[in-house]
Coordinates of C-alpha atoms in Angstrom, one line a residue:
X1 CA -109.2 27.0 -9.1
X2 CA -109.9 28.2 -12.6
X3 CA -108.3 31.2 -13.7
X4 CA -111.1 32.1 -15.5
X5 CA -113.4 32.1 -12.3
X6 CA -111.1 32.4 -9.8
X7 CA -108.1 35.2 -8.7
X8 CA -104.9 34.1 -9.4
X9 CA -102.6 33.2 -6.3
X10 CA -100.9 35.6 -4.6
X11 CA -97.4 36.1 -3.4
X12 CA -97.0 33.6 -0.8
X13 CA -98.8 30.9 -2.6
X14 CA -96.5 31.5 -5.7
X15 CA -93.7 31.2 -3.1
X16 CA -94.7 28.0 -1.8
X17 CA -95.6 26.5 -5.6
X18 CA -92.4 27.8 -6.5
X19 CA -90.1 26.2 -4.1
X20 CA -92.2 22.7 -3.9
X21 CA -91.3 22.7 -8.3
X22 CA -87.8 23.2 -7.3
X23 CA -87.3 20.1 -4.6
X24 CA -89.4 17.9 -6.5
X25 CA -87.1 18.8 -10.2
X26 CA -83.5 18.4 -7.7
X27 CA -84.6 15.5 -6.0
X28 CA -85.5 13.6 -9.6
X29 CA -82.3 15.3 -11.3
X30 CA -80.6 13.3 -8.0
X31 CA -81.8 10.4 -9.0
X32 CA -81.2 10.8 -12.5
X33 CA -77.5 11.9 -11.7
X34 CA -76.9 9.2 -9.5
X35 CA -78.8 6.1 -10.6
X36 CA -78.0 6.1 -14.0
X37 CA -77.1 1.6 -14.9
X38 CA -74.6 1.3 -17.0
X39 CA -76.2 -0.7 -19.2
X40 CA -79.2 1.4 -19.6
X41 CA -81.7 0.2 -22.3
X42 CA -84.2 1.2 -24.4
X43 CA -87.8 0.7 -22.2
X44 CA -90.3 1.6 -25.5
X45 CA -90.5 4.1 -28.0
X46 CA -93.1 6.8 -28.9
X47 CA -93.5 8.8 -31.7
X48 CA -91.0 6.2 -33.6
X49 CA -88.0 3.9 -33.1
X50 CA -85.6 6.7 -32.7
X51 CA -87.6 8.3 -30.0
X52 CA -86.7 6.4 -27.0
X53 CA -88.6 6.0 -23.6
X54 CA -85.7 4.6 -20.7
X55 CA -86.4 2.8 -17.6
X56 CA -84.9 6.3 -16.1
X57 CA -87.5 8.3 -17.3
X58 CA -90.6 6.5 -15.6
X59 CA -88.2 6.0 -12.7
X60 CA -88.0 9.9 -12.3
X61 CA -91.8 10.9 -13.2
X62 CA -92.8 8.4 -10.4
X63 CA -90.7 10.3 -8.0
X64 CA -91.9 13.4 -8.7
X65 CA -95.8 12.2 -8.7
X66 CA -95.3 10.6 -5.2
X67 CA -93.6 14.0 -3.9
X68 CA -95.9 16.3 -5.6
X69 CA -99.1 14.5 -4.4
X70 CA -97.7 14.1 -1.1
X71 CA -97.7 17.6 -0.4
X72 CA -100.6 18.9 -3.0
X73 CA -103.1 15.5 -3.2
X74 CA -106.1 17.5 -4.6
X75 CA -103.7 19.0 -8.0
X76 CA -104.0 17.7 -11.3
X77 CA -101.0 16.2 -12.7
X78 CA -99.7 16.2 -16.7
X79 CA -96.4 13.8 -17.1
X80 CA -94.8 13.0 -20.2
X81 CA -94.5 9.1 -19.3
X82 CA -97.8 8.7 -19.1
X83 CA -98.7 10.0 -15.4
X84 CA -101.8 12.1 -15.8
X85 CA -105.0 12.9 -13.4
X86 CA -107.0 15.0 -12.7
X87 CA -107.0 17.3 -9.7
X88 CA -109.9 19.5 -8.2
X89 CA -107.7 22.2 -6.8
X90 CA -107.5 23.9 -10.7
X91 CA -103.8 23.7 -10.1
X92 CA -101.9 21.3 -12.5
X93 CA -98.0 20.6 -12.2
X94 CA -97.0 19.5 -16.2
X95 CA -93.9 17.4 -15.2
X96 CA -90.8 16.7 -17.8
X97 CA -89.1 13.8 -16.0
X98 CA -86.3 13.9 -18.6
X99 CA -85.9 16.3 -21.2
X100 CA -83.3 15.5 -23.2
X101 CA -84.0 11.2 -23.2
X102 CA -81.8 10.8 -26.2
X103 CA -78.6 12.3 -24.6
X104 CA -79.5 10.9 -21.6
X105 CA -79.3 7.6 -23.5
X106 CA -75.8 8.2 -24.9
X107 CA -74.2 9.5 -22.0
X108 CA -74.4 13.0 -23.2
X109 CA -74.3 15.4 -20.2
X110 CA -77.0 17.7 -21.3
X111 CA -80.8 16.9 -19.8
X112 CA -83.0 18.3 -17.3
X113 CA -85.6 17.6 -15.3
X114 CA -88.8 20.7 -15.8
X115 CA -91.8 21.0 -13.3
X116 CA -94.5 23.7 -14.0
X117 CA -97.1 24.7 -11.8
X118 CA -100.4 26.1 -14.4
X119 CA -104.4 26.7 -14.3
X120 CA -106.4 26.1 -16.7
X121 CA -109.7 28.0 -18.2
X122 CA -111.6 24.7 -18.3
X123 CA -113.7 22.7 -15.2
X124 CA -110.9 21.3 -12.9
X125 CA -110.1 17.8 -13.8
X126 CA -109.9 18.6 -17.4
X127 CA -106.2 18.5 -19.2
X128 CA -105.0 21.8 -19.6
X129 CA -104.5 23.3 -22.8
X130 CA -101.0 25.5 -23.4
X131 CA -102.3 27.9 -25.6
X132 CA -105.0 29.1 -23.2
X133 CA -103.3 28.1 -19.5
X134 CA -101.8 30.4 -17.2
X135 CA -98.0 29.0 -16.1
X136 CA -97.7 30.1 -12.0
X137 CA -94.4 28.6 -11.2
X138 CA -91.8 26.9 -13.3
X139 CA -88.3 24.9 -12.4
X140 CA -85.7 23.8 -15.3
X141 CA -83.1 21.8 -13.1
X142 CA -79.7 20.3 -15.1
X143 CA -78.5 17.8 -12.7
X144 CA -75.4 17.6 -14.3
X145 CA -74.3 21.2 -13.9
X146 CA -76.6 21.6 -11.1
X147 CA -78.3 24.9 -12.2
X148 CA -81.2 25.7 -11.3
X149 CA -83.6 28.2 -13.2
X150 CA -86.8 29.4 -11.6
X151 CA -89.5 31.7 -12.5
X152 CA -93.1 32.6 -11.0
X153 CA -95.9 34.7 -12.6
X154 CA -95.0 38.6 -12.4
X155 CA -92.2 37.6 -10.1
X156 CA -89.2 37.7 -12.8
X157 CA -86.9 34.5 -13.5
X158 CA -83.5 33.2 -11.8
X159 CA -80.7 31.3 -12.6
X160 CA -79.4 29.6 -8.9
X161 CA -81.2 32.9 -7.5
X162 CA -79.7 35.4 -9.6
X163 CA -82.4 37.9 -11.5
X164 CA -82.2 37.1 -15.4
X165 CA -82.1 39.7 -17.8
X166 CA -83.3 38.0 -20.8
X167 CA -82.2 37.8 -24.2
X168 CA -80.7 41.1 -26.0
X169 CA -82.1 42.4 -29.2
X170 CA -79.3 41.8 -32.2
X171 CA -80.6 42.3 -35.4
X172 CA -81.5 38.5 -37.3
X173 CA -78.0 38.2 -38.7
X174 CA -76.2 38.4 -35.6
X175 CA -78.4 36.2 -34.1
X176 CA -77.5 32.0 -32.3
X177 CA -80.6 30.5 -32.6
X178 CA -81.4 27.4 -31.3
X179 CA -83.6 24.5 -32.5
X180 CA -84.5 21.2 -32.6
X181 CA -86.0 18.6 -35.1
X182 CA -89.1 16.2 -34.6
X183 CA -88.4 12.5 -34.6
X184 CA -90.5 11.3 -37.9
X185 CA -88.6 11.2 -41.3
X186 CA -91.5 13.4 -42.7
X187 CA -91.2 16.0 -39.6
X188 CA -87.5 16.2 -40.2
X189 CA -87.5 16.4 -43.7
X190 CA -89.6 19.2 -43.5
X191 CA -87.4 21.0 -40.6
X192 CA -84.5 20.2 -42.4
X193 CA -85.9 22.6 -45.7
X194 CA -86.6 25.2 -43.1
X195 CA -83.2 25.5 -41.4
X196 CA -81.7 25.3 -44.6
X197 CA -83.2 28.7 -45.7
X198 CA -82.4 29.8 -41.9
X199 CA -79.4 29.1 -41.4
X200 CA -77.4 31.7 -44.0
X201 CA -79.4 34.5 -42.5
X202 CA -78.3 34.1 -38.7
X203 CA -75.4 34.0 -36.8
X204 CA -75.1 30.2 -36.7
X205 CA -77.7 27.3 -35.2
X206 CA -77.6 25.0 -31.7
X207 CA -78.9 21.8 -31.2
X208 CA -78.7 20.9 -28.0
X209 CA -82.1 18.0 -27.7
X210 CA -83.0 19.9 -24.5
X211 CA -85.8 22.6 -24.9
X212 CA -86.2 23.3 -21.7
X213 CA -82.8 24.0 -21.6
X214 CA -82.8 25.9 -25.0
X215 CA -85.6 28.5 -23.2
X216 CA -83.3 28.9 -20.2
X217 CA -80.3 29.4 -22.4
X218 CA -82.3 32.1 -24.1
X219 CA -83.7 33.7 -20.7
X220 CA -79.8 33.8 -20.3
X221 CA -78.3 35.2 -23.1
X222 CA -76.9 32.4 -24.3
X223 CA -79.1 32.3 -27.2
X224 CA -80.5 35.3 -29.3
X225 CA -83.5 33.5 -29.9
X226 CA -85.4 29.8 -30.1
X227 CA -88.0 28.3 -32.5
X228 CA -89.3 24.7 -32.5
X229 CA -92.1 22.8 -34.1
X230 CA -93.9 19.8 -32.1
X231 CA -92.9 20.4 -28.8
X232 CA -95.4 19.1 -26.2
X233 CA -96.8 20.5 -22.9
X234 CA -94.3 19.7 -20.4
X235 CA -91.2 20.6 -22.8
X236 CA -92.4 23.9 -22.9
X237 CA -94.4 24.7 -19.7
X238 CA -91.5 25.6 -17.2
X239 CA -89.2 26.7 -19.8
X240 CA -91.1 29.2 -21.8
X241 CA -92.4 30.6 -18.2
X242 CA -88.6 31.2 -17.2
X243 CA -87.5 32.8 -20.6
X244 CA -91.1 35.4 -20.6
X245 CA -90.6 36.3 -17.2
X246 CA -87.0 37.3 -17.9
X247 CA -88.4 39.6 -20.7
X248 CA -88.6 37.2 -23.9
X249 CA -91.4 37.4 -26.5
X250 CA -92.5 33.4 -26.2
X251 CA -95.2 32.7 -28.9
X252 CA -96.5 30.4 -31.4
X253 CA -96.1 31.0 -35.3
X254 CA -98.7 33.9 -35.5
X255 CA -98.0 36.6 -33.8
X256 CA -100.0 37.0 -30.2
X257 CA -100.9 33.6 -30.3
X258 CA -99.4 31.4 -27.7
X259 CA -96.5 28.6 -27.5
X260 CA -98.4 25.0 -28.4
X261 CA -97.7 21.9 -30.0
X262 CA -97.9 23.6 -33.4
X263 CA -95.0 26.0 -33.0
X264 CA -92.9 28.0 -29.9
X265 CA -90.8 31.0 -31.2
X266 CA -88.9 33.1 -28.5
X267 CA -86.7 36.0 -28.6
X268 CA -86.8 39.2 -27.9
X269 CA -89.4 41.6 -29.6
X270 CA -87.5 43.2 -32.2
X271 CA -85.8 39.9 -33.5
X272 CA -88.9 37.5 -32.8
X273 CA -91.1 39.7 -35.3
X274 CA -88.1 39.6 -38.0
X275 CA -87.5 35.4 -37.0
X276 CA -91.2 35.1 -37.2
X277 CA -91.8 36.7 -40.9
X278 CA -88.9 34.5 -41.9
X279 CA -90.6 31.7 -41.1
X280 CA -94.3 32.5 -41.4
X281 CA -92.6 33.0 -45.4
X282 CA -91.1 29.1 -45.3
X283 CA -94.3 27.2 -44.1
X284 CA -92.8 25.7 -41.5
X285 CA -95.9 23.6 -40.4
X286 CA -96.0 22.2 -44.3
X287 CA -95.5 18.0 -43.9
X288 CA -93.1 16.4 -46.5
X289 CA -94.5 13.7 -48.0
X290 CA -93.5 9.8 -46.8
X291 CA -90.6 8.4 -48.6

Protein backbone atom coordinates (compact mmCIF):
# COMPACT_ATOMS: atom_id res chain seq x y z
CA UNK A 1 0.00 0.00 0.00
CA UNK A 2 1.32 3.35 -1.02
CA UNK A 3 -0.20 6.34 0.37
CA UNK A 4 0.30 7.99 -2.69
CA UNK A 5 -1.91 5.36 -4.65
CA UNK A 6 -3.73 3.89 -2.19
CA UNK A 7 -6.48 5.17 0.70
CA UNK A 8 -5.18 5.22 3.92
CA UNK A 9 -6.40 2.53 6.47
CA UNK A 10 -9.38 2.96 8.16
CA UNK A 11 -10.45 2.66 11.79
CA UNK A 12 -10.28 -0.85 12.47
CA UNK A 13 -7.09 -1.39 10.63
CA UNK A 14 -5.48 1.54 12.65
CA UNK A 15 -6.87 -0.42 15.70
CA UNK A 16 -5.30 -3.54 14.98
CA UNK A 17 -1.77 -1.73 13.85
CA UNK A 18 -2.05 0.13 16.86
CA UNK A 19 -2.37 -2.57 19.43
CA UNK A 20 0.15 -5.16 17.55
CA UNK A 21 3.01 -1.82 18.05
CA UNK A 22 1.98 -1.90 21.61
CA UNK A 23 2.65 -5.91 22.47
CA UNK A 24 5.50 -6.12 20.37
CA UNK A 25 7.28 -2.50 22.32
CA UNK A 26 5.99 -4.27 26.07
CA UNK A 27 7.09 -7.53 25.24
CA UNK A 28 10.82 -6.14 24.16
CA UNK A 29 10.70 -3.43 27.14
CA UNK A 30 10.11 -7.08 29.24
CA UNK A 31 12.89 -8.35 28.05
CA UNK A 32 14.92 -5.41 28.35
CA UNK A 33 13.60 -4.98 32.04
CA UNK A 34 14.27 -8.34 32.97
CA UNK A 35 17.26 -9.66 31.12
CA UNK A 36 19.57 -7.03 31.65
CA UNK A 37 23.50 -9.22 32.68
CA UNK A 38 25.17 -7.60 35.05
CA UNK A 39 28.08 -7.40 33.34
CA UNK A 40 26.69 -5.94 30.24
CA UNK A 41 29.38 -4.94 27.62
CA UNK A 42 29.91 -2.98 24.87
CA UNK A 43 28.84 -5.22 21.46
CA UNK A 44 30.19 -2.40 18.76
CA UNK A 45 29.92 1.11 18.16
CA UNK A 46 28.45 3.33 15.43
CA UNK A 47 28.74 6.70 14.69
CA UNK A 48 32.03 6.63 17.14
CA UNK A 49 33.44 5.07 20.28
CA UNK A 50 31.12 6.81 22.56
CA UNK A 51 28.08 5.58 20.72
CA UNK A 52 27.63 2.24 21.91
CA UNK A 53 25.67 -0.76 20.37
CA UNK A 54 24.93 -3.61 23.57
CA UNK A 55 24.21 -7.20 23.19
CA UNK A 56 20.64 -5.94 24.59
CA UNK A 57 19.85 -3.93 21.80
CA UNK A 58 20.04 -6.70 18.96
CA UNK A 59 18.61 -8.98 21.55
CA UNK A 60 15.37 -6.75 21.60
CA UNK A 61 15.15 -5.81 17.70
CA UNK A 62 15.25 -9.60 17.06
CA UNK A 63 12.21 -10.02 19.27
CA UNK A 64 10.29 -7.50 17.87
CA UNK A 65 11.17 -8.72 14.05
CA UNK A 66 10.14 -12.32 14.86
CA UNK A 67 6.67 -10.90 16.57
CA UNK A 68 6.00 -8.41 14.03
CA UNK A 69 6.58 -10.74 10.97
CA UNK A 70 4.74 -13.31 12.66
CA UNK A 71 1.63 -11.61 12.59
CA UNK A 72 2.28 -9.09 9.44
CA UNK A 73 4.93 -11.40 7.06
CA UNK A 74 4.32 -9.24 3.90
CA UNK A 75 5.43 -5.49 5.94
CA UNK A 76 8.58 -3.88 5.45
CA UNK A 77 10.70 -3.54 8.40
CA UNK A 78 13.24 -0.37 9.40
CA UNK A 79 15.40 -1.34 12.72
CA UNK A 80 18.06 0.57 14.13
CA UNK A 81 20.45 -2.61 14.70
CA UNK A 82 20.54 -3.27 11.37
CA UNK A 83 17.15 -5.35 10.79
CA UNK A 84 15.76 -3.96 7.51
CA UNK A 85 13.51 -5.54 4.53
CA UNK A 86 11.44 -4.88 2.50
CA UNK A 87 7.75 -5.69 2.57
CA UNK A 88 5.07 -5.64 -0.32
CA UNK A 89 2.14 -4.65 1.93
CA UNK A 90 3.40 -0.60 1.68
CA UNK A 91 3.18 -0.88 5.48
CA UNK A 92 6.64 -0.47 7.26
CA UNK A 93 7.06 -0.78 11.16
CA UNK A 94 10.46 1.59 11.95
CA UNK A 95 11.48 -0.23 15.20
CA UNK A 96 13.73 1.53 18.08
CA UNK A 97 14.82 -1.56 20.09
CA UNK A 98 16.47 0.75 22.65
CA UNK A 99 16.36 4.34 22.68
CA UNK A 100 18.32 5.53 25.24
CA UNK A 101 21.50 2.70 24.75
CA UNK A 102 23.85 4.88 26.64
CA UNK A 103 21.71 4.98 29.89
CA UNK A 104 20.78 1.73 29.35
CA UNK A 105 24.54 0.99 29.49
CA UNK A 106 25.04 2.75 32.84
CA UNK A 107 22.19 1.61 34.65
CA UNK A 108 20.35 4.75 34.14
CA UNK A 109 16.50 4.03 34.40
CA UNK A 110 15.50 6.10 31.49
CA UNK A 111 15.07 4.11 27.94
CA UNK A 112 12.32 2.88 25.86
CA UNK A 113 11.51 0.71 23.46
CA UNK A 114 9.47 2.85 20.06
CA UNK A 115 7.54 0.81 17.28
CA UNK A 116 5.97 2.91 14.39
CA UNK A 117 3.68 1.61 11.90
CA UNK A 118 4.26 4.18 8.34
CA UNK A 119 3.70 4.16 4.39
CA UNK A 120 5.69 5.45 2.26
CA UNK A 121 5.20 7.51 -1.23
CA UNK A 122 7.69 5.30 -3.06
CA UNK A 123 7.07 1.42 -4.78
CA UNK A 124 6.72 -0.97 -1.72
CA UNK A 125 9.99 -2.44 -0.80
CA UNK A 126 11.76 0.76 -0.94
CA UNK A 127 13.07 2.42 2.55
CA UNK A 128 10.88 4.95 3.59
CA UNK A 129 11.74 8.36 3.76
CA UNK A 130 10.60 10.57 7.12
CA UNK A 131 10.08 13.70 5.49
CA UNK A 132 7.64 12.45 2.93
CA UNK A 133 5.97 9.09 5.04
CA UNK A 134 2.77 9.05 6.58
CA UNK A 135 3.14 7.62 10.45
CA UNK A 136 -0.27 5.28 11.02
CA UNK A 137 0.37 3.99 14.50
CA UNK A 138 3.05 4.75 16.95
CA UNK A 139 4.03 3.07 20.67
CA UNK A 140 6.81 4.73 23.08
CA UNK A 141 6.94 2.09 25.90
CA UNK A 142 9.42 2.85 29.21
CA UNK A 143 9.83 -0.43 30.70
CA UNK A 144 11.02 0.90 33.72
CA UNK A 145 8.05 3.07 34.67
CA UNK A 146 5.92 0.96 32.52
CA UNK A 147 4.06 3.80 30.64
CA UNK A 148 2.89 3.37 27.78
CA UNK A 149 2.13 6.27 25.13
CA UNK A 150 0.14 5.48 21.99
CA UNK A 151 -1.08 7.44 19.15
CA UNK A 152 -2.82 6.58 15.63
CA UNK A 153 -3.37 8.92 12.59
CA UNK A 154 -6.53 11.32 13.34
CA UNK A 155 -7.16 9.21 16.39
CA UNK A 156 -5.37 11.59 19.12
CA UNK A 157 -2.49 10.20 21.51
CA UNK A 158 -2.58 8.42 25.09
CA UNK A 159 -0.53 8.01 27.93
CA UNK A 160 -1.61 4.25 29.52
CA UNK A 161 -5.07 5.16 27.77
CA UNK A 162 -5.64 8.51 28.88
CA UNK A 163 -6.34 11.31 26.02
CA UNK A 164 -3.16 13.72 25.93
CA UNK A 165 -3.59 17.33 25.73
CA UNK A 166 -0.32 18.30 24.33
CA UNK A 167 2.03 20.95 25.21
CA UNK A 168 0.69 24.52 26.38
CA UNK A 169 1.77 27.66 24.69
CA UNK A 170 4.32 29.78 27.21
CA UNK A 171 5.98 32.40 25.65
CA UNK A 172 10.10 31.30 24.78
CA UNK A 173 11.25 32.46 28.20
CA UNK A 174 9.12 30.46 30.23
CA UNK A 175 9.80 27.64 28.25
CA UNK A 176 11.80 23.66 29.50
CA UNK A 177 13.04 22.63 26.44
CA UNK A 178 14.55 19.52 25.89
CA UNK A 179 17.51 18.39 23.71
CA UNK A 180 20.03 16.23 23.01
CA UNK A 181 23.60 16.29 21.39
CA UNK A 182 25.15 14.09 18.51
CA UNK A 183 27.93 11.77 19.40
CA UNK A 184 30.87 13.25 17.03
CA UNK A 185 33.26 15.90 18.68
CA UNK A 186 32.42 18.12 15.56
CA UNK A 187 28.45 17.60 16.03
CA UNK A 188 28.76 18.43 19.64
CA UNK A 189 30.85 21.20 19.35
CA UNK A 190 28.56 22.70 17.13
CA UNK A 191 25.40 21.89 19.46
CA UNK A 192 27.21 22.95 22.28
CA UNK A 193 27.55 26.92 20.46
CA UNK A 194 23.79 26.56 19.90
CA UNK A 195 22.55 25.80 23.42
CA UNK A 196 24.83 28.20 24.64
CA UNK A 197 22.93 31.16 22.93
CA UNK A 198 19.63 29.08 23.98
CA UNK A 199 19.90 28.43 27.06
CA UNK A 200 19.68 32.28 28.71
CA UNK A 201 16.45 32.82 26.65
CA UNK A 202 14.31 29.75 28.07
CA UNK A 203 13.22 28.56 31.10
CA UNK A 204 16.07 26.03 31.64
CA UNK A 205 17.25 22.78 29.26
CA UNK A 206 16.73 18.63 29.77
CA UNK A 207 18.79 16.12 28.66
CA UNK A 208 17.45 13.10 29.14
CA UNK A 209 19.34 10.69 25.97
CA UNK A 210 15.81 9.39 25.21
CA UNK A 211 13.95 11.27 22.24
CA UNK A 212 11.34 9.15 22.07
CA UNK A 213 10.79 9.89 25.45
CA UNK A 214 11.62 13.73 25.08
CA UNK A 215 8.37 13.75 22.31
CA UNK A 216 6.16 11.96 24.85
CA UNK A 217 7.23 14.22 27.64
CA UNK A 218 6.29 17.11 25.37
CA UNK A 219 2.81 15.43 24.17
CA UNK A 220 2.59 15.57 28.09
CA UNK A 221 3.35 18.67 29.29
CA UNK A 222 6.30 17.95 30.68
CA UNK A 223 8.15 19.84 28.24
CA UNK A 224 7.22 23.25 26.55
CA UNK A 225 9.03 22.29 23.61
CA UNK A 226 11.92 19.87 21.87
CA UNK A 227 14.55 20.47 19.22
CA UNK A 228 17.29 17.99 18.03
CA UNK A 229 19.64 17.72 15.27
CA UNK A 230 20.64 14.06 13.76
CA UNK A 231 18.08 12.04 14.94
CA UNK A 232 17.34 9.06 12.80
CA UNK A 233 14.09 7.39 11.57
CA UNK A 234 13.10 5.18 14.32
CA UNK A 235 14.07 7.87 17.17
CA UNK A 236 11.55 9.95 15.77
CA UNK A 237 8.82 7.87 13.95
CA UNK A 238 6.60 6.79 17.02
CA UNK A 239 7.44 9.71 19.10
CA UNK A 240 6.82 12.67 16.96
CA UNK A 241 3.37 10.74 15.85
CA UNK A 242 2.34 10.73 19.62
CA UNK A 243 3.38 14.40 20.45
CA UNK A 244 1.33 15.77 16.71
CA UNK A 245 -1.52 13.88 17.46
CA UNK A 246 -1.78 15.34 20.95
CA UNK A 247 -1.75 18.86 19.20
CA UNK A 248 2.22 19.70 18.84
CA UNK A 249 3.70 21.51 15.82
CA UNK A 250 6.51 18.62 15.00
CA UNK A 251 8.76 19.93 12.12
CA UNK A 252 12.11 20.21 10.67
CA UNK A 253 14.20 23.53 10.73
CA UNK A 254 12.12 25.40 8.06
CA UNK A 255 8.95 25.92 8.71
CA UNK A 256 6.25 23.29 7.03
CA UNK A 257 8.90 21.07 6.26
CA UNK A 258 8.86 17.79 8.06
CA UNK A 259 10.93 16.14 11.15
CA UNK A 260 14.18 14.25 9.28
CA UNK A 261 17.67 13.52 10.00
CA UNK A 262 18.52 17.22 9.51
CA UNK A 263 16.57 18.69 12.29
CA UNK A 264 12.96 17.83 14.50
CA UNK A 265 11.61 20.99 16.39
CA UNK A 266 8.35 20.47 18.38
CA UNK A 267 6.17 22.67 20.43
CA UNK A 268 3.31 24.21 20.20
CA UNK A 269 2.49 26.76 17.45
CA UNK A 270 3.06 29.88 18.99
CA UNK A 271 6.41 28.97 20.72
CA UNK A 272 7.78 26.59 17.83
CA UNK A 273 7.68 29.67 15.39
CA UNK A 274 9.54 31.90 18.14
CA UNK A 275 12.14 28.52 19.00
CA UNK A 276 12.35 28.11 15.28
CA UNK A 277 13.60 31.86 14.30
CA UNK A 278 15.96 31.44 17.26
CA UNK A 279 17.55 28.89 15.80
CA UNK A 280 17.11 29.34 11.97
CA UNK A 281 19.37 32.81 13.33
CA UNK A 282 22.19 30.33 15.03
CA UNK A 283 22.81 27.91 12.10
CA UNK A 284 22.36 25.14 13.77
CA UNK A 285 23.16 22.64 10.89
CA UNK A 286 26.75 24.63 10.62
CA UNK A 287 29.67 21.72 11.28
CA UNK A 288 32.61 22.87 13.54
CA UNK A 289 35.63 22.14 12.21
CA UNK A 290 37.86 18.72 13.47
CA UNK A 291 40.08 19.47 16.28
Amino acid sequence: MSAATTALPGPEELATLLDLAERVARAAGELLATQRPADLGVQSTKSSATDVVTAMDTASEALLLRLLRAERPDDGVLGEEGGASGGTSGVTWVVDPLDGTVNYFYGLPTYAVSVAAVVGDGPPGERPDPRTWTALVGCVHDPVSGRTWTASRGGGARLDGAPLRGPAEVPLDRALVGTGFGYTPQRRAAQARVVADVLPRVRDLRRAGVASLDLCALATGWLDAYYERGLQPWDHAAGALVAAEAGAVVRGLAPGSAPSEEFCLAAAPALVAELGDVLVALDPLAEEPAP
